[in-house]
Amino acid sequence: VVVNTCGFIEAARRETIEEVLDLAQLKPRLKGLVLTGCLVARSAAELEETLPEVDAFVDFAAYPRIAEIVHDVAEGRAAGPVHGDPGRRFDPAWWDASIAASPRLRLGRAPWSYLKIAEGCDRGCTFCAIPLMRGKLRSRSLDDIETEARALAELGVSELSLVSQDSVMWGRDSGEGTLVTVIRRLEGIDGLRRVRLMYLHPQGVTDELVDVILGSSMVASYFDLSLQHVTAGVLRRMGRWGDRERFERMLGRIRARAPRAGIRSTFILGFPGEGDEDAAEVERFVADNELDWVGVFTYSREEGTRAFGLAGAVPDAVARERAEAVDGAAQLTMARRASAFVGSTLDDVLVERFDPGGDAWVSRSEREAPEIDGHVRLGARGAVGVGDYVDVAVTGSEGADLVGEIAPSRGEARARRRSS
Ligand code: SF4
């Protein structure tokens, strides 16, 4: 078993360790347990001490050799548990080498896939440890991205989620263009039906980008905007752009053109110096705006970040209380937003899997990103299968999720085409 770990906040580290301890229970039946990813890069020495169950820790620097290392572990001949150079700053050469050495393989048969378009980040938000682990922005070449997208499409992937740390910055380092250039390159790839852009820093969401996203028949009308906070004081201390007014102008522009577009955001509560009124403003913002998906987190004080030494620490209990209040508002907003779809028809809903327990197909329209957002649940009736796109009449909502049936007219026409 290979566990790709996350190490950017305390909660993620805890989750990783719990997962590894659970997997360790299966150890007698496993050929080996291998850890990769950011947590290894950040704390391999500590992990080696606390998790003796792990056979190998593979740092980024050793990724080009990962197949060999896993094979050695499986054969019982691993040479020492730590591979690579953990603790060192991320070197872009490691990423280039691992991409060159490891053409994309797919695990599973989902009709969608992630596609990484860049690595690293130049922004330097004061709370964020990601640049410490992933280094400066490094855009993948257009040719590389297109080659991988084509290969995935040939393997049956019809929906791609483009990921990076900061997608709107794609091309700044390489000079190959902008995110729009990537979109144009992917349009027209046979078999690709939907491309979703993830991690759009709000500062880079220009009018032009909004127009391109909403005007493209292939790009999902979906905006993954990590706003993180809404008051100018807290945002400046976070080293981030924007304020409530700017954000609302942007949301208004999107909603005016595409009232049904999916909008996601995350917020951090309890950042140093945040007052009760700052937190209340986040709560009001969430209550007043029609966000489809909201993630709420408490601030995690990370060693090595610029915010680590900031004065004005907010006690954990207060941060949790503020986050709970914002989350309460978010749950109501998301449910209200979902209920507004009841009675309408959603186009191009991708059938992802059958849930035998719920006796329903689990599917997603363009407003739901895989893994992080909700679903559209479809009654078992109807001749559909994994990977199909159907039109759905929304009959109800359950919290932020939607419930529906294949729309009779368009859905049946497709079902007839399938069976012929
Ligand atoms: S833009 Fe995102 S990845 Fe980059 S420093 Fe800020 S929070 Fe971290």
XYZ file of C-alpha atoms in Angstrom, residues 123-292:
170
model
C 2.293 34.081 -3.599
C 3.691 33.697 -0.107
C 0.465 33.868 1.901
C 1.707 34.249 5.454
C -0.164 31.201 6.843
C 0.784 28.766 4.125
C 3.436 26.057 4.301
C 2.883 24.825 0.758
C 5.660 26.872 -0.879
C 8.047 25.457 1.746
C 7.238 21.974 0.515
C 6.547 22.610 -3.168
C 8.757 25.581 -3.969
C 8.215 28.302 -6.538
C 5.732 28.141 -9.400
C 6.710 25.772 -12.158
C 4.246 25.463 -15.022
C 4.056 22.283 -16.998
C 4.548 22.774 -20.702
C 1.510 22.982 -22.956
C 2.703 19.961 -24.888
C 3.039 17.928 -21.696
C -0.422 18.888 -20.518
C -1.978 18.095 -23.888
C -0.192 14.738 -24.154
C -1.424 13.667 -20.736
C -4.961 14.934 -21.406
C -5.094 12.973 -24.675
C -3.786 9.836 -22.992
C -6.396 10.127 -20.243
C -9.169 10.719 -22.791
C -8.083 7.589 -24.657
C -8.389 5.672 -21.397
C -12.023 6.758 -21.027
C -11.691 9.959 -18.996
C -14.270 12.489 -20.139
C -13.937 15.029 -17.329
C -10.683 16.604 -16.175
C -10.088 18.699 -13.071
C -7.046 20.878 -13.694
C -5.099 21.282 -10.463
C -2.057 23.148 -9.188
C -1.437 25.380 -6.189
C -2.473 28.520 -8.051
C -3.974 27.824 -11.462
C -4.431 31.437 -12.553
C -0.640 31.846 -12.486
C -0.051 29.138 -15.061
C 2.477 30.296 -17.656
C 3.924 33.250 -15.697
C 7.253 31.463 -15.376
C 7.406 29.706 -18.712
C 6.010 32.464 -20.918
C 3.846 29.980 -22.803
C 0.681 31.978 -22.234
C -2.059 32.045 -19.613
C -4.643 29.645 -18.262
C -6.762 30.606 -21.271
C -4.017 29.165 -23.490
C -4.328 25.849 -21.636
C -8.097 25.865 -22.074
C -7.786 26.533 -25.807
C -5.272 23.716 -26.165
C -7.578 21.220 -24.448
C -10.684 22.221 -26.376
C -11.218 19.847 -29.202
C -9.483 16.804 -27.673
C -11.579 13.836 -28.730
C -13.425 12.236 -25.838
C -12.966 15.159 -23.439
C -16.288 16.610 -22.522
C -15.683 18.726 -19.461
C -12.699 20.544 -17.986
C -12.910 22.015 -14.512
C -10.489 24.647 -13.261
C -9.517 24.258 -9.630
C -7.673 26.641 -7.280
C -8.376 30.026 -8.800
C -6.779 32.717 -6.624
C -9.402 35.501 -6.692
C -6.839 38.110 -7.725
C -6.352 36.298 -11.025
C -10.031 35.858 -11.810
C -10.196 38.658 -14.348
C -13.232 39.628 -16.416
C -11.538 37.944 -19.368
C -11.133 34.668 -17.500
C -14.757 34.753 -16.310
C -15.865 35.326 -19.915
C -13.719 32.472 -21.217
C -14.961 30.052 -18.542
C -18.590 30.926 -19.091
C -18.236 31.134 -22.864
C -16.527 27.779 -23.371
C -18.707 24.774 -24.104
C -16.077 22.535 -22.528
C -15.087 24.405 -19.355
C -17.429 23.806 -16.415
C -19.247 26.907 -15.186
C -17.538 26.466 -11.879
C -15.380 28.811 -9.833
C -13.127 27.452 -7.122
C -12.258 30.737 -5.406
C -10.284 30.441 -2.207
C -11.225 33.718 -0.554
C -9.963 32.684 2.937
C -11.402 35.762 4.657
C -13.324 38.910 3.787
C -12.062 41.790 5.924
C -9.200 43.810 4.474
C -7.260 43.883 7.765
C -7.137 40.113 8.168
C -6.543 39.524 4.463
C -3.542 41.904 4.441
C -2.063 40.143 7.472
C -2.582 36.894 5.587
C -0.653 38.455 2.704
C -3.715 38.175 0.489
C -5.584 40.390 -1.909
C -9.190 41.543 -1.753
C -11.982 42.469 0.587
C -15.706 41.914 0.879
C -16.588 44.597 -1.661
C -14.223 43.283 -4.333
C -15.328 39.704 -3.760
C -18.985 40.629 -4.006
C -18.338 42.518 -7.227
C -16.702 39.410 -8.676
C -19.484 37.100 -7.499
C -22.068 39.526 -8.846
C -20.379 39.518 -12.244
C -20.398 35.731 -12.352
C -23.972 35.409 -11.134
C -25.252 38.076 -13.534
C -23.937 36.051 -16.457
C -24.456 32.565 -15.088
C -26.920 32.345 -12.214
C -26.482 28.551 -12.063
C -22.666 28.478 -12.062
C -21.117 26.549 -9.179
C -19.053 28.669 -6.795
C -16.838 27.212 -4.076
C -14.783 28.943 -1.456
C -12.922 28.275 1.756
C -12.491 30.456 4.837
C -10.000 30.422 7.685
C -11.175 31.586 11.096
C -8.973 32.453 14.045
C -6.019 34.004 12.180
C -3.818 36.103 14.511
C -5.340 39.502 15.122
C -8.818 38.476 13.990
C -11.462 40.137 16.160
C -15.049 39.163 16.870
C -16.239 41.701 14.316
C -13.938 40.269 11.583
C -15.365 36.814 12.193
C -18.919 38.145 12.227
C -18.237 39.764 8.847
C -17.239 36.397 7.375
C -20.451 34.904 8.737
C -22.527 37.716 7.200
C -20.702 37.379 3.877
C -21.437 33.656 3.749
C -25.075 34.203 4.730
C -25.567 36.986 2.183
C -23.928 35.405 -0.852
C -25.044 32.438 -2.880
C -22.072 30.151 -2.580
C -22.681 26.568 -3.642
